[in-house]
Short mmCIF file of C-alpha atoms and ligand atoms in Angstrom, two decimals:
data_model
loop_
_atom_site.label_atom_id
_atom_site.label_comp_id
_atom_site.label_asym_id
_atom_site.label_seq_id
_atom_site.Cartn_x
_atom_site.Cartn_y
_atom_site.Cartn_z
CA MET A 1 0.00 0.00 0.00
CA LEU A 2 1.29 3.46 -0.91
CA CYS A 3 0.42 6.71 0.85
CA LEU A 4 1.07 10.22 -0.44
CA GLY A 5 1.43 12.74 2.38
CA ILE A 6 1.22 16.52 2.11
CA GLU A 7 2.83 18.78 4.72
CA GLY A 8 2.04 22.48 4.73
CA THR A 9 1.64 23.78 8.28
CA ALA A 10 3.94 26.80 7.89
CA GLU A 11 6.52 28.07 5.41
CA LYS A 12 7.65 24.63 4.25
CA LEU A 13 5.74 22.58 1.71
CA GLY A 14 6.50 18.87 1.58
CA VAL A 15 5.25 15.87 -0.35
CA GLY A 16 6.23 12.35 0.63
CA ILE A 17 5.36 8.87 -0.58
CA VAL A 18 5.75 5.99 1.86
CA SER A 19 4.87 2.30 1.54
CA SER A 20 3.07 0.36 4.25
CA ASP A 21 6.28 -1.54 5.06
CA GLY A 22 7.84 1.79 6.05
CA LYS A 23 9.95 2.54 2.98
CA VAL A 24 10.29 6.25 2.15
CA ILE A 25 9.94 6.28 -1.64
CA ALA A 26 9.98 10.06 -2.12
CA ASN A 27 10.28 13.05 0.19
CA VAL A 28 10.48 16.39 -1.60
CA LEU A 29 10.43 19.84 -0.08
CA LYS A 30 9.97 23.43 -1.19
CA GLN A 31 10.50 26.29 1.21
CA HIS A 32 8.97 29.73 1.10
CA ILE A 33 11.51 32.32 2.25
CA PRO A 34 9.59 35.10 3.98
CA ARG A 35 10.77 38.70 3.78
CA GLU A 36 9.74 39.70 7.31
CA GLY A 37 8.45 36.88 9.47
CA ILE A 38 6.02 34.38 8.00
CA HIS A 39 2.98 36.01 6.45
CA PRO A 40 0.33 33.24 6.39
CA LYS A 41 -1.32 34.34 3.15
CA GLU A 42 2.00 34.74 1.31
CA ALA A 43 3.14 31.32 2.48
CA ALA A 44 -0.22 29.87 1.38
CA ALA A 45 0.14 31.48 -2.06
CA HIS A 46 3.60 29.91 -2.33
CA HIS A 47 2.14 26.50 -1.44
CA ALA A 48 -0.73 26.85 -3.92
CA ASP A 49 1.71 27.82 -6.69
CA ASN A 50 4.14 24.99 -5.97
CA LEU A 51 2.08 22.04 -4.79
CA PRO A 52 1.05 20.62 -8.21
CA ASN A 53 4.67 20.45 -9.37
CA LEU A 54 5.89 19.12 -6.04
CA ILE A 55 3.36 16.27 -6.20
CA LYS A 56 4.53 15.55 -9.76
CA SER A 57 8.16 15.51 -8.70
CA ALA A 58 7.45 13.13 -5.78
CA LEU A 59 5.61 10.77 -8.14
CA LYS A 60 8.44 11.01 -10.66
CA LYS A 61 11.00 10.17 -8.00
CA GLY A 62 9.05 7.03 -7.13
CA GLU A 63 8.41 6.26 -10.82
CA LEU A 64 4.71 6.23 -9.97
CA SER A 65 1.50 7.70 -11.31
CA LEU A 66 -1.18 9.22 -9.12
CA GLY A 67 -3.39 6.23 -9.98
CA GLU A 68 -1.00 3.94 -8.09
CA ILE A 69 -1.45 5.81 -4.78
CA ASP A 70 -3.79 4.02 -2.34
CA LEU A 71 -4.18 6.61 0.43
CA VAL A 72 -3.70 10.37 0.78
CA ALA A 73 -2.74 12.08 4.06
CA PHE A 74 -2.26 15.72 4.97
CA SER A 75 -1.33 17.69 8.08
CA GLN A 76 -4.60 18.86 9.57
CA GLY A 77 -2.93 21.03 12.23
CA PRO A 78 -1.58 22.71 14.25
CA GLY A 79 -0.35 25.43 11.94
CA LEU A 80 -1.23 28.53 9.97
CA GLY A 81 -4.83 28.40 8.69
CA PRO A 82 -4.30 29.55 5.09
CA CYS A 83 -1.33 27.17 4.67
CA LEU A 84 -3.19 24.21 6.19
CA ARG A 85 -6.12 24.81 3.86
CA ILE A 86 -3.97 24.49 0.71
CA ALA A 87 -2.68 21.04 1.76
CA ALA A 88 -6.20 19.98 2.81
CA ILE A 89 -7.82 21.08 -0.46
CA ALA A 90 -5.19 19.28 -2.52
CA ALA A 91 -5.61 16.10 -0.47
CA ARG A 92 -9.41 16.23 -0.79
CA THR A 93 -9.12 16.73 -4.55
CA ILE A 94 -6.87 13.68 -4.87
CA SER A 95 -9.13 11.61 -2.61
CA VAL A 96 -12.31 12.44 -4.51
CA SER A 97 -10.88 12.27 -8.02
CA LYS A 98 -8.93 9.03 -7.48
CA LYS A 99 -11.55 7.52 -5.13
CA ILE A 100 -9.01 6.74 -2.41
CA PRO A 101 -9.31 7.25 1.37
CA ILE A 102 -8.10 10.47 2.98
CA ILE A 103 -6.62 11.01 6.47
CA GLY A 104 -5.88 14.33 8.14
CA VAL A 105 -3.14 13.85 10.75
CA ASN A 106 -1.68 15.73 13.68
CA HIS A 107 1.63 17.30 12.66
CA CYS A 108 3.36 16.86 16.05
CA ILE A 109 2.42 13.18 16.28
CA ALA A 110 3.76 12.72 12.73
CA HIS A 111 7.18 13.89 13.97
CA LEU A 112 7.05 11.30 16.75
CA GLU A 113 5.91 8.40 14.57
CA ILE A 114 8.49 9.02 11.84
CA GLY A 115 11.10 9.09 14.62
CA ARG A 116 9.93 5.67 15.78
CA LEU A 117 10.12 4.42 12.18
CA ALA A 118 13.48 5.95 11.32
CA THR A 119 15.34 5.15 14.56
CA PRO A 120 15.32 2.19 16.98
CA ALA A 121 13.35 4.27 19.54
CA LEU A 122 10.25 2.37 20.70
CA ASP A 123 8.66 4.50 23.40
CA PRO A 124 10.61 7.74 23.64
CA VAL A 125 10.14 11.10 25.27
CA MET A 126 10.30 13.42 22.27
CA LEU A 127 11.81 16.87 22.41
CA TYR A 128 10.15 18.64 19.49
CA VAL A 129 11.85 21.94 18.71
CA SER A 130 10.90 23.79 15.55
CA GLY A 131 10.00 27.14 14.06
CA GLY A 132 6.45 27.04 15.36
CA ASN A 133 6.45 24.44 18.16
CA THR A 134 8.37 23.60 21.31
CA GLN A 135 6.95 20.61 23.14
CA VAL A 136 8.04 17.63 25.17
CA ILE A 137 5.73 14.77 24.20
CA ALA A 138 5.41 11.16 25.33
CA TYR A 139 2.88 8.34 25.14
CA GLU A 140 0.79 7.61 28.20
CA GLY A 141 -2.72 6.20 28.59
CA GLU A 142 -3.63 5.92 24.90
CA LYS A 143 -2.63 9.49 24.09
CA TYR A 144 0.46 11.39 23.15
CA ARG A 145 0.62 13.83 26.02
CA VAL A 146 2.39 17.15 26.25
CA PHE A 147 4.55 17.12 29.37
CA GLY A 148 5.97 20.57 28.85
CA GLU A 149 5.85 23.30 26.23
CA THR A 150 6.56 26.92 25.49
CA LEU A 151 4.26 29.46 27.08
CA ASP A 152 4.88 31.98 24.28
CA ILE A 153 7.02 31.74 21.12
CA ALA A 154 8.71 28.59 19.84
CA ILE A 155 12.46 28.18 20.25
CA GLY A 156 13.03 28.30 16.46
CA ASN A 157 10.99 31.48 16.26
CA CYS A 158 13.15 32.93 19.05
CA LEU A 159 16.32 32.17 17.03
CA ASP A 160 14.75 33.46 13.80
CA GLN A 161 13.50 36.72 15.33
CA PHE A 162 16.83 37.30 17.06
CA ALA A 163 18.71 36.75 13.79
CA ARG A 164 16.31 39.05 11.95
CA GLY A 165 16.89 41.76 14.56
CA LEU A 166 20.63 41.52 13.88
CA LYS A 167 20.05 41.31 10.10
CA LEU A 168 21.65 37.89 9.93
CA GLY A 169 19.12 36.45 7.45
CA PHE A 170 16.52 33.66 7.52
CA PRO A 171 16.41 31.01 8.89
CA GLY A 172 18.22 32.23 11.98
CA GLY A 173 19.08 28.91 13.64
CA PRO A 174 21.99 27.88 11.39
CA VAL A 175 23.58 31.38 11.51
CA VAL A 176 23.28 31.53 15.29
CA GLU A 177 24.87 28.06 15.52
CA LYS A 178 27.86 29.13 13.40
CA LEU A 179 28.44 32.32 15.38
CA ALA A 180 27.95 30.59 18.74
CA ALA A 181 30.74 28.16 17.89
CA LYS A 182 33.16 31.10 18.01
CA GLY A 183 31.60 32.83 21.03
CA GLU A 184 32.15 33.12 24.78
CA TYR A 185 29.15 32.37 26.99
CA ILE A 186 27.29 35.32 28.48
CA PRO A 187 24.39 34.78 30.91
CA LEU A 188 20.84 35.47 29.68
CA PRO A 189 17.46 34.97 31.41
CA TYR A 190 16.64 31.28 31.93
CA VAL A 191 12.88 30.79 32.20
CA VAL A 192 11.39 27.41 33.14
CA LYS A 193 8.07 27.53 34.99
CA GLY A 194 7.07 24.12 36.28
CA MET A 195 7.36 22.02 33.13
CA ASP A 196 6.91 24.92 30.72
CA MET A 197 9.39 27.22 29.01
CA SER A 198 9.32 30.81 27.87
CA PHE A 199 11.49 32.20 25.07
CA SER A 200 10.15 35.66 24.31
CA GLY A 201 11.87 37.40 27.24
CA LEU A 202 15.08 35.58 26.39
CA MET A 203 14.86 36.84 22.81
CA THR A 204 14.33 40.44 23.91
CA ALA A 205 17.22 40.18 26.37
CA ALA A 206 19.47 38.71 23.67
CA LEU A 207 18.64 41.55 21.27
CA LYS A 208 19.42 44.04 24.01
CA ALA A 209 22.70 42.27 24.91
CA ALA A 210 23.74 42.43 21.25
CA LYS A 211 23.99 46.21 21.61
CA LYS A 212 26.97 45.86 23.97
CA HIS A 213 28.40 42.38 23.34
CA ARG A 214 29.86 40.64 20.30
CA ALA A 215 27.21 38.81 18.25
CA GLU A 216 29.20 35.56 18.69
CA ASP A 217 28.99 35.83 22.49
CA VAL A 218 25.27 36.61 22.51
CA CYS A 219 24.62 33.67 20.15
CA LYS A 220 26.57 31.41 22.51
CA GLY A 221 24.62 32.65 25.54
CA LEU A 222 21.32 32.38 23.67
CA GLN A 223 21.95 28.79 22.54
CA GLU A 224 23.25 27.57 25.89
CA THR A 225 20.31 29.10 27.76
CA ALA A 226 17.52 28.08 25.39
CA PHE A 227 18.86 24.55 24.95
CA ALA A 228 19.46 24.03 28.68
CA MET A 229 15.81 24.96 29.33
CA CYS A 230 14.68 22.29 26.84
CA VAL A 231 17.03 19.68 28.30
CA GLU A 232 15.82 20.35 31.86
CA VAL A 233 12.17 19.84 30.93
CA THR A 234 12.94 16.78 28.79
CA GLU A 235 14.94 15.18 31.58
CA ARG A 236 12.17 15.79 34.09
CA ALA A 237 9.62 14.24 31.71
CA MET A 238 11.87 11.17 31.43
CA ALA A 239 12.20 10.91 35.21
CA HIS A 240 8.44 11.31 35.66
CA THR A 241 7.39 8.78 33.01
CA GLY A 242 10.26 6.39 33.66
CA LYS A 243 10.97 6.26 29.92
CA GLU A 244 14.50 5.40 28.87
CA GLU A 245 14.70 6.87 25.39
CA VAL A 246 14.86 10.42 24.12
CA LEU A 247 14.01 11.33 20.53
CA LEU A 248 14.74 14.65 18.85
CA ALA A 249 12.42 16.21 16.28
CA GLY A 250 11.98 19.53 14.49
CA GLY A 251 14.26 21.80 12.50
CA VAL A 252 16.12 23.14 15.56
CA ALA A 253 17.18 19.58 16.40
CA VAL A 254 19.73 19.60 13.56
CA ASN A 255 21.79 21.87 15.84
CA SER A 256 24.90 19.97 16.88
CA ARG A 257 25.21 21.73 20.25
CA LEU A 258 21.61 20.83 21.15
CA GLN A 259 22.26 17.25 20.10
CA GLU A 260 25.38 17.15 22.25
CA MET A 261 23.54 18.51 25.30
CA VAL A 262 20.62 16.07 24.98
CA LYS A 263 23.02 13.20 24.34
CA THR A 264 24.98 14.05 27.50
CA MET A 265 21.79 14.11 29.57
CA ALA A 266 20.72 10.75 28.08
CA ARG A 267 24.12 9.18 28.70
CA GLU A 268 24.13 10.32 32.34
CA ARG A 269 20.73 8.67 32.84
CA GLY A 270 21.73 5.54 30.96
CA ALA A 271 19.02 6.30 28.38
CA GLY A 272 18.99 5.89 24.59
CA PHE A 273 19.42 8.96 22.39
CA TYR A 274 17.89 9.07 18.92
CA VAL A 275 17.90 11.56 16.05
CA PRO A 276 16.34 10.76 12.66
CA GLU A 277 18.31 11.74 9.55
CA LYS A 278 18.02 15.40 8.57
CA SER A 279 15.37 14.96 5.83
CA LEU A 280 13.02 13.38 8.39
CA LEU A 281 13.86 15.73 11.26
CA GLY A 282 12.37 19.00 10.01
CA ASP A 283 8.89 19.32 8.51
CA ASN A 284 8.44 16.86 5.67
CA GLY A 285 5.78 15.03 3.68
CA ALA A 286 7.06 11.51 4.44
CA MET A 287 6.16 11.80 8.13
CA ILE A 288 2.60 12.80 7.20
CA ALA A 289 2.33 9.87 4.77
CA TRP A 290 3.68 7.45 7.39
CA LEU A 291 1.27 8.55 10.13
CA GLY A 292 -1.54 8.32 7.57
CA LEU A 293 -0.60 4.70 6.91
CA VAL A 294 -0.26 3.87 10.61
CA MET A 295 -3.70 5.31 11.36
CA HIS A 296 -5.27 3.69 8.31
CA LYS A 297 -3.88 0.28 9.33
CA ALA A 298 -5.40 0.85 12.78
CA GLY A 299 -8.79 1.32 11.13
CA VAL A 300 -9.09 5.11 11.33
CA LYS A 301 -11.49 6.37 8.66
CA GLN A 302 -12.40 9.95 7.77
CA LYS A 303 -15.11 11.36 5.58
CA ILE A 304 -14.47 14.54 3.60
CA GLU A 305 -16.57 16.37 6.24
CA ASP A 306 -14.03 15.31 8.89
CA THR A 307 -11.11 16.89 7.09
CA SER A 308 -11.49 20.55 8.00
CA VAL A 309 -8.25 22.01 9.31
CA ASN A 310 -7.57 22.78 12.97
CA GLN A 311 -5.04 25.54 13.59
CA ARG A 312 -4.87 24.66 17.29
CA PHE A 313 -4.95 20.88 16.92
CA ARG A 314 -3.61 19.58 20.25
CA THR A 315 -1.42 16.51 20.40
CA ASP A 316 -3.56 14.94 23.15
CA GLU A 317 -6.84 15.32 21.20
CA VAL A 318 -5.97 12.21 19.17
CA ASN A 319 -6.97 8.78 20.45
CA VAL A 320 -3.92 6.67 19.77
CA THR A 321 -5.48 3.39 18.68
CA TRP A 322 -2.40 2.04 16.92
CA ARG A 323 -0.12 1.31 19.88
P1 LIG B 401 10.82 23.37 11.25
O1 LIG B 401 9.77 24.34 11.74
O2 LIG B 401 10.80 22.07 12.00
O3 LIG B 401 10.82 23.18 9.78
O4 LIG B 401 12.24 24.03 11.60
C1 LIG B 401 12.58 25.33 11.24
C2 LIG B 401 13.35 25.99 12.34
O5 LIG B 401 14.59 25.32 12.56
C3 LIG B 401 13.69 27.45 12.08
O6 LIG B 401 13.29 28.21 13.18
C4 LIG B 401 15.21 27.43 11.93
O7 LIG B 401 15.83 28.63 12.37
C5 LIG B 401 15.59 26.27 12.82
N1 LIG B 401 16.90 25.72 12.51
C6 LIG B 401 17.35 25.24 11.32
N2 LIG B 401 18.64 24.88 11.41
C7 LIG B 401 19.05 25.12 12.70
C8 LIG B 401 20.27 24.98 13.42
N3 LIG B 401 21.38 24.50 12.85
N4 LIG B 401 20.28 25.34 14.73
C9 LIG B 401 19.17 25.83 15.33
N5 LIG B 401 18.00 26.00 14.70
C10 LIG B 401 17.92 25.65 13.40
MG1 LIG B 402 7.26 20.63 12.56
#
């Protein structure tokens, strides 16, 4: 069985094709580069303009025709409404015209399930750090539950806004990582409240610090502080749930310093540390296709009426019937 998955929650548009035995046949991506922060309607226009060709290129990569696809999946949320709608409309069109089932999936759960497919992790605590999300998620009582999350902006957004403030370009994460490697640590506000994190005050403080310190040093302080906050919450979630695996997900997780910090924490606890390859770490269509297949196999069925998008789709709204 073959599933075509469409990802379009934010500025990235992805199309993936995965087979029911877990083989990623195609996983193509097209990124909208915003001028000033992500403008939802501009990103949606980008997706509408590029999706037909991206679907064609995924099919071409797999040497397939649309007629050979058995199931279509799309990210139903959380994300930016106009962007979500483009992916949903395309998926509905394919479903109706090819008479194949459709499944709208939760984007955050898709990150977790592709991590379980692509790494040996079986039951991990996932640290999901991206442009729009920062959550610590793990399975408990038939749900994927959020054990901790940001109270304001996502960590990736914090890095992106900081970089934009210093005119370092977009996306900010990779530039900050490069500069931080040459920097000396300076202290910045560390904000963990219970199991939740806050990054907006940290970003403002970093911008302010950049007026009197070298950019390299602020980047170092920013990374160390933001990443330590994530590691603290992740470690506490592991201690609380008793789980012995940690899985990274999201675009920020490509950062080698973050990986090193999480790996150190895991090693000290005697826990497993897992990172999927880069193409499956950030937003991508293959993870949507894979979760679609997993849910379909578990008997989940949706009618077209069930496929409206949900900008605030919470991870723990989904009944996990497949584990
Ligand atoms: P995603 O939303 O999962 O597609 O990830 C996008 C986010 O990842 C953006 O906020 C980027 O700035 C961030 N990012 C990409 N590369 C890195 C890196 N090397 N270090 C930190 N953040 C990164
Ligand atoms: Mg994501």
